[in-house]
Coordinates of C-alpha atoms in Angstrom, one line a residue:
Chain V
X32 CA -37.4 -35.3 -57.1
X33 CA -33.4 -37.3 -56.8
X34 CA -32.2 -37.4 -52.6
X35 CA -36.2 -36.5 -51.3
X36 CA -35.8 -39.0 -48.8
X37 CA -32.2 -37.4 -48.0
X38 CA -33.7 -34.2 -47.1
X39 CA -36.9 -34.4 -45.7
X40 CA -35.7 -34.3 -42.1
X41 CA -33.0 -30.8 -42.8
X42 CA -36.4 -29.4 -44.6
X43 CA -38.7 -30.6 -41.8
X44 CA -36.6 -28.8 -39.6
X45 CA -35.5 -25.6 -41.8
X46 CA -39.3 -25.3 -41.6
X47 CA -40.4 -25.7 -38.2
X48 CA -38.5 -23.5 -37.4
X49 CA -39.7 -20.9 -39.9
X50 CA -42.8 -21.2 -38.6
X51 CA -41.6 -20.7 -35.3
X52 CA -40.0 -17.6 -35.7
X53 CA -42.8 -16.1 -37.9
X54 CA -45.7 -17.6 -35.2
X55 CA -43.7 -17.3 -32.1
X56 CA -43.8 -13.4 -31.3
X57 CA -47.8 -13.8 -32.2
X58 CA -48.1 -16.7 -30.1
X59 CA -46.4 -14.9 -27.5
X60 CA -48.5 -11.5 -27.5
X61 CA -51.9 -13.4 -27.5
X62 CA -50.4 -15.6 -24.0
X63 CA -49.6 -12.4 -22.3
X64 CA -53.0 -11.4 -22.9
X65 CA -54.8 -13.8 -21.6
X66 CA -52.1 -14.9 -18.7
X67 CA -52.0 -13.7 -15.0
X68 CA -48.8 -12.6 -14.8
X69 CA -46.7 -11.0 -18.2
X70 CA -44.0 -13.1 -16.8
X71 CA -45.2 -17.2 -16.9
X72 CA -42.4 -17.4 -19.3
X73 CA -39.5 -16.8 -15.7
X74 CA -38.9 -20.5 -13.8
X75 CA -41.6 -20.5 -10.9
X76 CA -43.7 -18.4 -12.5
X77 CA -46.5 -20.7 -14.9
X78 CA -49.4 -19.9 -17.6
X79 CA -52.7 -19.5 -15.3
X80 CA -54.8 -18.2 -18.0
X81 CA -57.6 -15.7 -17.3
X82 CA -59.8 -13.3 -19.3
X83 CA -59.3 -10.1 -16.8
X84 CA -57.0 -8.0 -19.4
X85 CA -60.1 -8.5 -22.6
X86 CA -62.5 -7.9 -20.3
X87 CA -60.6 -4.5 -19.0
X88 CA -59.6 -3.5 -22.3
X89 CA -63.3 -4.2 -23.3
X90 CA -65.1 -2.2 -20.7
X91 CA -62.9 0.3 -19.3
X92 CA -64.5 3.4 -20.6
X93 CA -61.7 5.9 -20.6
X94 CA -59.5 3.8 -22.4
X95 CA -61.8 4.4 -26.0
X96 CA -60.6 0.9 -27.4
X97 CA -64.1 0.4 -28.7
X98 CA -64.5 3.7 -30.8
X99 CA -60.1 3.3 -32.4
X100 CA -62.0 0.2 -33.4
X101 CA -64.8 1.6 -35.0
X102 CA -62.3 4.3 -36.6
X103 CA -60.1 1.8 -37.5
X104 CA -62.6 0.2 -39.7
X105 CA -64.6 3.1 -41.5
X106 CA -61.7 4.4 -42.2
X107 CA -59.7 1.4 -43.4
X108 CA -63.0 0.2 -45.7
X109 CA -64.2 3.8 -46.7
X110 CA -60.1 3.9 -47.5
X111 CA -60.1 1.0 -49.6
X112 CA -63.4 0.9 -51.3
X113 CA -62.6 4.8 -53.0
X114 CA -59.7 3.9 -54.0
X115 CA -60.3 1.3 -55.9
X116 CA -63.2 2.9 -57.5
X117 CA -61.2 5.6 -58.4
X118 CA -58.4 3.3 -59.4
X119 CA -60.0 0.9 -61.7
X120 CA -61.8 3.4 -64.1
X121 CA -57.8 4.9 -64.2
X122 CA -56.6 0.7 -65.1
X123 CA -59.6 0.5 -67.7
X124 CA -58.3 3.7 -69.3
X125 CA -54.3 2.0 -68.8
X126 CA -55.2 -1.3 -69.9
X127 CA -58.4 -0.3 -72.6
X128 CA -57.5 3.0 -74.0
X129 CA -54.8 4.5 -76.7
X130 CA -54.3 7.6 -74.6
X131 CA -50.7 9.5 -74.0
X132 CA -48.8 9.7 -71.6
X133 CA -50.2 6.5 -69.6
X134 CA -46.9 4.7 -68.5
X135 CA -46.3 8.7 -67.4
X136 CA -49.2 8.2 -65.1
X137 CA -48.3 4.3 -64.1
X138 CA -44.1 5.5 -63.1
X139 CA -45.1 8.6 -61.5
X140 CA -47.7 6.2 -59.0
X141 CA -44.6 4.1 -59.1
X142 CA -42.4 7.1 -57.6
X143 CA -45.2 7.6 -55.5
X144 CA -45.3 5.1 -54.1
X145 CA -41.6 5.7 -52.8
X146 CA -42.1 8.9 -51.4
X147 CA -41.5 9.3 -47.3
X148 CA -44.7 9.5 -45.5
X149 CA -43.3 12.3 -43.8
X150 CA -42.9 14.1 -46.5
X151 CA -46.6 14.8 -46.6
X152 CA -47.4 14.6 -43.1
X153 CA -46.3 18.5 -41.9
X154 CA -48.2 20.1 -44.6
X155 CA -51.2 17.5 -44.5
X156 CA -51.2 18.9 -40.9
X157 CA -51.1 22.4 -41.8
X158 CA -53.9 21.8 -45.0
X159 CA -56.1 19.6 -41.9
X160 CA -55.5 22.4 -40.1
X161 CA -57.3 25.6 -41.6
X162 CA -60.0 23.2 -43.3
X163 CA -60.9 22.5 -39.7
X164 CA -60.9 18.5 -40.4
X165 CA -58.0 17.9 -37.8
X166 CA -59.3 14.5 -35.7
X167 CA -62.3 13.7 -38.3
X168 CA -62.4 10.4 -41.3
X169 CA -62.3 13.1 -43.7
X170 CA -58.2 14.2 -42.3
X171 CA -57.6 10.2 -43.0
X172 CA -59.9 9.1 -45.9
X173 CA -59.0 11.9 -48.1
X174 CA -54.9 11.0 -47.5
X175 CA -55.7 7.2 -46.8
X176 CA -57.0 7.1 -50.8
X177 CA -54.7 8.8 -51.8
X178 CA -51.2 7.2 -50.8
X179 CA -53.4 3.8 -51.4
X180 CA -53.6 4.8 -54.9
X181 CA -50.2 3.5 -56.4
X182 CA -50.5 0.5 -55.0
X183 CA -54.6 -0.5 -56.2
X184 CA -53.4 0.8 -59.8
X185 CA -50.6 -1.1 -60.3
X186 CA -52.5 -3.9 -59.4
X187 CA -55.9 -3.7 -61.3
X188 CA -53.9 -2.8 -63.8
X189 CA -52.2 -6.4 -64.3
X190 CA -55.7 -8.0 -63.3
X191 CA -57.1 -6.0 -66.3
X192 CA -54.5 -7.0 -68.6
X193 CA -55.3 -10.5 -68.3
X194 CA -59.3 -9.8 -68.6
X195 CA -59.5 -11.3 -72.9
X196 CA -59.7 -7.6 -74.4
X197 CA -62.3 -9.7 -77.1
X198 CA -64.8 -9.4 -73.5
X199 CA -65.0 -5.5 -74.0
X200 CA -64.4 -5.4 -77.6
X201 CA -67.7 -7.3 -77.8
X202 CA -69.5 -4.5 -75.9
X203 CA -68.8 -1.8 -77.6
X204 CA -69.2 -3.5 -80.5
X205 CA -73.1 -4.2 -79.0
X206 CA -73.6 -1.0 -78.2
X207 CA -72.2 -0.3 -74.5
X208 CA -70.2 3.2 -73.1
X209 CA -66.6 2.2 -72.3
X210 CA -67.8 2.8 -68.8
X211 CA -70.6 0.2 -69.1
X212 CA -68.2 -2.1 -70.4
X213 CA -65.8 -1.4 -67.7
X214 CA -69.1 -2.1 -64.9
X215 CA -70.8 -4.9 -67.3
X216 CA -67.7 -6.8 -68.7
X217 CA -64.7 -5.9 -67.2
X218 CA -65.3 -5.5 -63.2
X219 CA -67.2 -9.1 -63.2
X220 CA -64.5 -11.3 -64.8
X221 CA -62.0 -9.4 -62.7
X222 CA -63.7 -9.4 -59.3
X223 CA -61.7 -11.4 -57.4
X224 CA -59.1 -9.5 -58.5
X225 CA -60.8 -6.0 -57.1
X226 CA -61.6 -8.3 -54.2
X227 CA -57.6 -8.9 -53.6
X228 CA -56.6 -5.3 -54.5
X229 CA -59.3 -4.2 -51.7
X230 CA -58.4 -6.1 -49.4
X231 CA -54.7 -4.8 -49.1
X232 CA -56.1 -1.7 -49.2
X233 CA -57.7 -2.0 -46.4
X234 CA -54.9 -3.9 -44.9
X235 CA -52.5 -0.8 -45.3
X236 CA -54.5 1.4 -44.1
X237 CA -55.6 -1.2 -41.1
X238 CA -51.9 -0.5 -40.6
X239 CA -50.9 2.7 -40.9
X240 CA -49.7 4.9 -38.1
X241 CA -48.1 8.3 -39.0
X242 CA -51.2 9.9 -40.9
X243 CA -53.3 8.9 -37.7
X244 CA -50.9 10.4 -34.9
X245 CA -50.9 13.6 -37.0
X246 CA -54.0 14.4 -37.7
X247 CA -56.4 12.8 -35.2
X248 CA -56.2 14.1 -31.4
X249 CA -58.8 11.8 -29.8
X250 CA -61.1 9.2 -29.4
X251 CA -63.4 10.9 -32.4
X252 CA -60.9 10.1 -35.0
X253 CA -58.3 7.8 -34.2
X254 CA -57.6 4.5 -35.3
X255 CA -56.2 1.2 -33.5
X256 CA -52.2 1.3 -34.2
X257 CA -52.2 5.2 -32.7
X258 CA -54.6 3.3 -29.5
X259 CA -52.0 0.6 -29.0
X260 CA -48.7 2.4 -30.0
X261 CA -49.7 5.3 -27.4
X262 CA -51.3 3.4 -24.8
X263 CA -49.7 3.3 -21.0
X264 CA -50.3 2.5 -17.3
X265 CA -51.4 4.5 -15.2
X266 CA -49.6 4.5 -12.8
X267 CA -46.0 4.3 -14.0
X268 CA -45.6 0.8 -14.6
X269 CA -46.6 -0.3 -18.5
X270 CA -50.0 -3.2 -17.8
X271 CA -48.7 -5.7 -20.8
X272 CA -51.9 -7.3 -20.3
X273 CA -54.2 -5.3 -21.2
X274 CA -51.2 -3.5 -23.8
X275 CA -50.8 -6.9 -25.9
X276 CA -54.7 -7.9 -24.5
X277 CA -55.3 -4.6 -27.7
X278 CA -52.7 -6.1 -29.5
X279 CA -54.6 -9.2 -29.9
X280 CA -58.1 -7.7 -30.3
X281 CA -56.4 -4.9 -33.4
X282 CA -54.2 -7.5 -35.1
X283 CA -57.0 -10.1 -35.3
X284 CA -58.8 -8.7 -38.3
X285 CA -55.9 -8.4 -40.2
X286 CA -54.8 -11.8 -39.1
X287 CA -58.4 -13.5 -40.2
X288 CA -58.0 -11.8 -43.6
X289 CA -54.6 -12.9 -44.4
X290 CA -55.5 -16.7 -43.0
X291 CA -58.8 -16.7 -44.9
X292 CA -57.7 -15.1 -48.3
X293 CA -54.3 -16.2 -48.1
X294 CA -53.6 -17.0 -51.7
X295 CA -55.4 -14.0 -52.4
X296 CA -53.1 -11.9 -51.1
X297 CA -49.5 -13.4 -51.7
X298 CA -51.5 -13.0 -55.9
X299 CA -51.7 -8.7 -55.3
X300 CA -49.2 -8.4 -53.7
X301 CA -46.9 -9.9 -56.8
X302 CA -48.9 -8.2 -58.8
X303 CA -47.1 -5.6 -60.7
X304 CA -44.0 -6.4 -58.5
X305 CA -43.2 -9.7 -60.8
X306 CA -44.5 -9.6 -63.5
X307 CA -44.1 -6.6 -66.3
Chain B
X86 CA -62.5 10.4 -89.2
X87 CA -59.9 9.0 -87.3
X88 CA -58.3 11.7 -86.2
X89 CA -61.6 12.1 -84.5
X90 CA -62.2 9.3 -83.2
X91 CA -58.4 10.0 -81.6
X92 CA -59.5 13.1 -79.7
X93 CA -62.1 11.4 -78.1
X94 CA -60.7 8.4 -77.2
X95 CA -57.5 10.2 -75.4
X96 CA -60.2 13.3 -74.2
X97 CA -62.2 10.0 -72.2
X98 CA -59.1 8.6 -71.9
X99 CA -57.8 11.3 -69.9
X100 CA -61.8 11.2 -67.7
X101 CA -61.3 7.5 -66.9
X102 CA -58.0 9.2 -65.0
X103 CA -59.0 12.7 -63.8
X104 CA -60.0 11.4 -60.4
X105 CA -56.8 9.4 -59.8
X106 CA -55.1 12.0 -60.9
X107 CA -56.8 14.6 -58.7
X108 CA -56.4 12.4 -55.5
X109 CA -53.0 12.2 -56.3
X110 CA -51.8 15.7 -57.0
X111 CA -54.0 17.1 -54.2
X112 CA -53.1 14.6 -51.4
X113 CA -49.7 13.5 -52.9
X114 CA -47.3 16.3 -54.6
X115 CA -49.2 19.1 -53.8
X116 CA -48.6 18.1 -50.0
X117 CA -45.1 17.1 -51.1
X118 CA -44.7 20.6 -53.3
X119 CA -45.6 22.2 -49.8
X120 CA -43.7 20.9 -47.7
X121 CA -40.2 21.6 -50.2
X122 CA -41.9 25.6 -49.7
X123 CA -42.2 25.3 -45.8
X124 CA -38.6 23.9 -45.4
X125 CA -37.6 27.6 -46.8
X126 CA -40.0 29.4 -44.1
X127 CA -39.7 30.1 -40.6
X128 CA -42.7 28.6 -39.5
X129 CA -43.3 27.3 -35.7
X130 CA -46.1 27.9 -33.9
X131 CA -47.1 31.5 -32.1
X132 CA -44.9 32.7 -34.6
X133 CA -45.1 34.6 -37.9
X134 CA -44.2 32.5 -41.2
X135 CA -40.8 34.2 -42.5
X136 CA -39.1 33.5 -45.6
X137 CA -35.3 32.4 -44.2
X138 CA -34.6 30.7 -47.6
X139 CA -31.7 28.1 -46.8
X140 CA -31.9 29.1 -43.3
X141 CA -33.2 25.3 -41.9
X142 CA -30.2 23.8 -43.4
X143 CA -28.0 25.8 -42.5
X144 CA -29.2 25.1 -39.2
X145 CA -29.5 20.7 -40.0
X146 CA -26.0 21.1 -40.9
X147 CA -24.6 22.2 -38.1
X148 CA -27.5 19.6 -35.6
X149 CA -25.7 17.0 -34.4
X150 CA -28.7 15.2 -33.8
X151 CA -29.9 15.5 -37.3
X152 CA -26.3 13.7 -38.2
X153 CA -27.3 11.4 -35.5
X154 CA -30.5 10.5 -36.8
X155 CA -29.7 10.3 -40.8
X156 CA -25.9 7.4 -40.2
X157 CA -28.4 5.8 -37.3
X158 CA -30.8 5.2 -40.4
X159 CA -28.1 4.5 -43.4
X160 CA -26.7 1.9 -41.0
X161 CA -30.1 0.7 -39.4
X162 CA -30.9 -0.1 -43.9
X163 CA -27.4 -1.4 -44.2
X164 CA -28.0 -3.6 -41.7
X165 CA -31.6 -4.9 -41.7
X166 CA -32.3 -5.5 -45.6
X167 CA -29.4 -7.1 -46.5
X168 CA -30.8 -9.7 -43.8
X169 CA -33.9 -9.3 -44.7
X170 CA -32.9 -10.5 -47.9
X171 CA -31.3 -13.7 -47.1
X172 CA -34.1 -14.6 -45.3
X173 CA -37.1 -14.0 -47.3
X174 CA -34.7 -16.0 -50.0
X175 CA -34.5 -19.1 -47.4
X176 CA -38.1 -18.8 -46.9
X177 CA -39.0 -18.8 -49.8
X178 CA -36.8 -22.1 -51.0
X179 CA -38.7 -23.5 -47.9
X180 CA -41.7 -22.1 -49.3
X181 CA -41.1 -23.8 -52.8
X182 CA -40.5 -26.7 -51.9
X183 CA -43.9 -29.2 -53.0
X184 CA -45.2 -30.9 -49.6
X185 CA -48.5 -31.2 -48.3
X186 CA -48.3 -28.9 -45.6
X187 CA -47.2 -25.8 -48.2
X188 CA -50.9 -23.5 -47.5
X189 CA -50.5 -23.2 -44.2
X190 CA -46.8 -23.2 -43.8
X191 CA -47.4 -20.0 -46.3
X192 CA -50.1 -18.9 -44.3
X193 CA -48.2 -18.5 -41.2
X194 CA -44.9 -16.8 -43.1
X195 CA -48.3 -13.9 -44.3
X196 CA -48.8 -13.3 -40.8
X197 CA -46.0 -10.8 -39.5
X198 CA -46.4 -9.2 -42.8
X199 CA -50.5 -8.5 -41.6
X200 CA -49.6 -8.0 -38.4
X201 CA -49.9 -4.0 -37.7
X202 CA -46.4 -2.7 -37.2
X203 CA -47.3 -0.9 -34.3
X204 CA -48.2 -4.0 -32.6
X205 CA -45.2 -5.8 -33.7
X206 CA -43.6 -3.2 -32.5
X207 CA -45.4 -3.1 -28.5
X208 CA -44.5 -7.4 -28.6
X209 CA -41.1 -6.7 -29.2
X210 CA -40.8 -4.0 -26.4
X211 CA -42.1 -6.4 -24.3
X212 CA -40.0 -9.7 -25.6
X213 CA -36.5 -7.3 -24.7
X214 CA -38.3 -6.5 -21.3
X215 CA -35.5 -7.3 -18.6
X216 CA -38.4 -8.1 -16.6
X217 CA -40.3 -10.3 -18.3
X218 CA -38.6 -10.6 -22.2
X219 CA -38.1 -13.9 -23.4
X220 CA -35.0 -12.3 -25.4
X221 CA -33.4 -12.7 -21.8
X222 CA -34.9 -16.1 -21.5
X223 CA -34.1 -17.6 -24.3
X224 CA -30.5 -15.9 -24.5
X225 CA -29.7 -17.2 -20.8
X226 CA -30.9 -20.1 -21.4
X227 CA -28.5 -20.8 -25.0
X228 CA -25.7 -19.4 -22.6
X229 CA -25.6 -16.2 -24.5
X230 CA -25.4 -13.5 -21.2
X231 CA -24.8 -13.8 -17.7
X232 CA -27.7 -12.5 -16.1
X233 CA -30.3 -10.0 -17.2
X234 CA -29.8 -7.9 -20.0
X235 CA -32.0 -4.5 -20.1
X236 CA -31.6 -4.2 -24.6
X237 CA -33.8 -0.9 -25.2
X238 CA -31.1 1.1 -22.2
X239 CA -28.5 0.0 -24.5
X240 CA -27.8 2.2 -28.0
X241 CA -26.7 -1.3 -29.8
X242 CA -29.4 -3.3 -28.1
X243 CA -32.4 -1.5 -28.6
X244 CA -30.5 -1.3 -32.7
X245 CA -31.0 -5.1 -33.0
X246 CA -34.0 -5.1 -31.2
X247 CA -35.5 -2.1 -34.1
X248 CA -33.5 -4.7 -36.5
X249 CA -34.8 -8.0 -35.5
X250 CA -38.5 -6.5 -35.2
X251 CA -37.6 -4.7 -39.2
X252 CA -36.9 -8.5 -40.2
X253 CA -39.6 -10.6 -38.5
X254 CA -42.6 -8.2 -39.8
X255 CA -40.6 -7.8 -43.8
X256 CA -39.2 -10.8 -44.5
X257 CA -42.1 -12.8 -45.5
X258 CA -43.1 -9.7 -47.6
X259 CA -39.5 -10.3 -49.4
X260 CA -40.7 -14.6 -49.4
X261 CA -44.1 -13.9 -51.1
X262 CA -41.9 -12.0 -54.2
X263 CA -38.9 -14.5 -53.9
X264 CA -41.7 -17.4 -54.5
X265 CA -43.0 -15.5 -57.3
X266 CA -40.1 -15.5 -59.0
X267 CA -38.9 -19.3 -57.7
X268 CA -42.2 -20.6 -59.6
X269 CA -41.5 -18.4 -62.7
X270 CA -38.5 -20.3 -63.8
X271 CA -39.3 -23.6 -66.0
X272 CA -38.8 -26.6 -64.1
X273 CA -37.0 -28.6 -67.4
X274 CA -34.2 -26.4 -66.4
X275 CA -33.3 -28.4 -62.7
X276 CA -34.5 -31.1 -63.8
X277 CA -31.2 -30.8 -66.8
X278 CA -29.3 -29.5 -63.8
X279 CA -30.1 -32.7 -62.1
X280 CA -28.9 -34.8 -65.4
X281 CA -26.0 -32.7 -65.7
X282 CA -24.5 -33.7 -62.1
X283 CA -25.4 -30.1 -60.4
X284 CA -25.1 -29.8 -57.0
X285 CA -28.0 -27.3 -54.2
X286 CA -25.6 -25.4 -54.4
X287 CA -24.8 -25.1 -57.9
X288 CA -28.8 -25.0 -59.0
X289 CA -29.1 -21.9 -56.8
X290 CA -25.8 -20.0 -57.8
X291 CA -26.0 -21.4 -62.1
X292 CA -30.2 -21.3 -62.1
X293 CA -32.3 -19.8 -59.6
X294 CA -30.1 -16.7 -58.3
X295 CA -29.1 -14.9 -62.5
X296 CA -33.5 -15.8 -63.4
X297 CA -34.3 -14.4 -60.0
X298 CA -32.7 -10.5 -60.1
X299 CA -35.1 -8.5 -61.5
X300 CA -37.2 -9.8 -58.4
X301 CA -33.8 -9.6 -56.1
X302 CA -33.7 -5.8 -57.7
X303 CA -37.4 -5.1 -56.8
X304 CA -37.3 -6.8 -53.7
X305 CA -34.2 -4.3 -52.8
X306 CA -35.7 -1.5 -53.8
X307 CA -39.0 -1.9 -51.8
X308 CA -37.0 -2.6 -48.7
X309 CA -34.4 -0.4 -48.8
X310 CA -36.4 2.5 -49.4
X311 CA -38.9 1.2 -46.8
X312 CA -36.3 1.1 -44.4
X313 CA -35.1 4.8 -44.8
X314 CA -38.5 6.1 -44.1
X315 CA -39.0 3.9 -40.6
X316 CA -40.7 5.1 -38.6
X317 CA -44.1 3.4 -37.1
X318 CA -41.4 0.5 -35.6
X319 CA -39.2 3.3 -33.9
X320 CA -42.4 5.7 -32.8
X321 CA -43.7 2.4 -30.9
X322 CA -40.3 0.3 -29.9
X323 CA -37.8 2.8 -29.1
X324 CA -39.3 6.1 -29.2
X325 CA -35.2 6.6 -30.8
X326 CA -33.9 6.5 -27.2
X327 CA -32.1 5.0 -25.7
X328 CA -30.3 9.1 -26.4
X329 CA -31.4 10.1 -29.2
X330 CA -29.2 6.7 -30.6
X331 CA -32.5 5.1 -32.5
X332 CA -34.1 8.3 -34.0
X333 CA -34.8 7.1 -37.8
X334 CA -34.5 10.9 -40.3
X335 CA -38.5 10.0 -39.8
X336 CA -38.7 10.0 -36.8
X337 CA -36.5 13.2 -36.6
X338 CA -39.1 15.0 -38.5
X339 CA -41.5 14.0 -37.0
X340 CA -40.3 15.2 -33.7
X341 CA -39.7 18.7 -35.1
X342 CA -43.9 18.7 -36.2
X343 CA -45.0 17.6 -33.0
X344 CA -42.5 20.4 -31.2
X345 CA -44.3 22.9 -33.6
X346 CA -41.6 23.2 -35.8
X347 CA -43.2 23.1 -39.1
X348 CA -40.2 24.5 -41.4
X349 CA -37.4 22.4 -39.0
X350 CA -39.2 19.0 -40.2
X351 CA -39.7 20.7 -43.3
X352 CA -35.8 20.6 -43.8
X353 CA -35.8 17.0 -42.3
X354 CA -38.7 15.9 -43.8
X355 CA -37.1 16.6 -48.0
X356 CA -33.4 16.1 -47.2
X357 CA -35.1 12.0 -46.5
X358 CA -37.2 12.8 -49.9
X359 CA -33.9 13.6 -52.2
X360 CA -32.7 10.5 -50.5
X361 CA -34.9 8.2 -51.2
X362 CA -35.4 9.7 -54.3
X363 CA -31.4 9.9 -55.7
X364 CA -31.9 6.0 -54.5
X365 CA -34.8 5.1 -56.6
X366 CA -33.0 6.3 -59.3
X367 CA -30.2 4.8 -59.0
X368 CA -31.7 1.2 -58.5
X369 CA -34.3 1.5 -61.6
X370 CA -30.9 2.2 -63.8
X371 CA -29.8 -0.4 -62.3
X372 CA -32.9 -2.6 -62.9
X373 CA -32.5 -1.8 -66.3
X374 CA -29.2 -2.3 -66.7
X375 CA -29.6 -5.8 -65.7
X376 CA -32.3 -6.9 -68.6
X377 CA -30.0 -5.1 -70.6
X378 CA -27.3 -7.5 -70.5
X379 CA -29.5 -10.6 -70.2

């Protein structure tokens, strides 16, 4: 386009600044995790590599890091799977069946995603206590699923409505029931969209803090964000190397997913938000 | 017969929607209703539950810490949301430009969004650290400060640390939304503008911004509500300190719950809920209004 050469240098500088801004804190976290001293930036300190912080986090039994990690993976994976399987038939009904009140469903789902989490958590705490479910996976999976459902519903509705209607109409004419049409026609065609939805749902559940903080008490159900948030030293001084090692390990899964599926995530995030 | 089919289809549709309704009713609407009811009760550990009407709200109105947290929350929204929108717009414009590195750039920009707020809170805690933090290192190199500053030890320092942490994590999300909006603008418009010798600034204000308006409203809505209910970052980075100066409404409610006063925490939560609700309704109005005009 016009003036490309003239604007190339400012563009490169701005793009470099943006990249540094975005990945700077992440790089700093990873460097602190592998540095012998947390103050490697100050004059005269220098960066001296060590794996000690990672080993400490992984090996110290009383930190329960691996258990938090397992809890997080299980809770997020189950919540994501559950929310997608609940949202898929709903999205089918909204896009394919003449159901009265379907716009009301879509918009109440949108309203739900605007609710502050703190306005649920006090009651959920009392509910889970009375059920005896505090500190169990169920105490997290059920609220997480409900919490992620609006997002899943909006994204899936958007994907399903872009599947040509003739495809499943043909299946219905061939004698399939709607559930079969959903399973055999729409799900395979919209599989990339369903995958993106599940991915976003997983990341949202994996990063959740407030519910996990209130509804779990120890390593039997506690998740990574709570572990990282409450990681303090035994002797007053915060062991920054170990904290950043734990932070790096807990960020690794979501960062890997983001890098691998960048395109899908961006597509999922913008579906429903930008399109009508 | 047609009527029969419609009824059958309606029933089937409701059956498909039922699991979703059960989850959202059971784990969102019922808890919110429960919070409203709890806020009208004395619901304190070791004390019998008692209906006290608006008692909790009366206590709130004369509680200086509640007003402080309301003030902080509003200020936080007013400062961080515009920053995030401006930065997000700049990122989106950069990402929109055709370049060989576009895929890699997009991935980099998406990373902060994916990092758990608990993690970014800890990272910014270290960044602002008095002894080890790069914030001091950079500020001193740039000649902005003399000697180390205890950022998290002062009310203003802590406030800006929170704004910086929130902006870092959420500007990318805004950028992604704007980017989708930008890609939907037909390139012909810009080509025509180039023929008409419109400068870059004119092109931005005359073409980009007006066409992006619906997306801007959506981003503004999402970000305002999210900043209003901020909890994770505040809990991890400042824990509301120093001296309660950065306690958000969500954190104030949580602190009441954690301290065993569910009734009082519920009252705080209801106030936050109502503010968020009123704002979303207002934005939806504004959004519709804008669409009606164009």
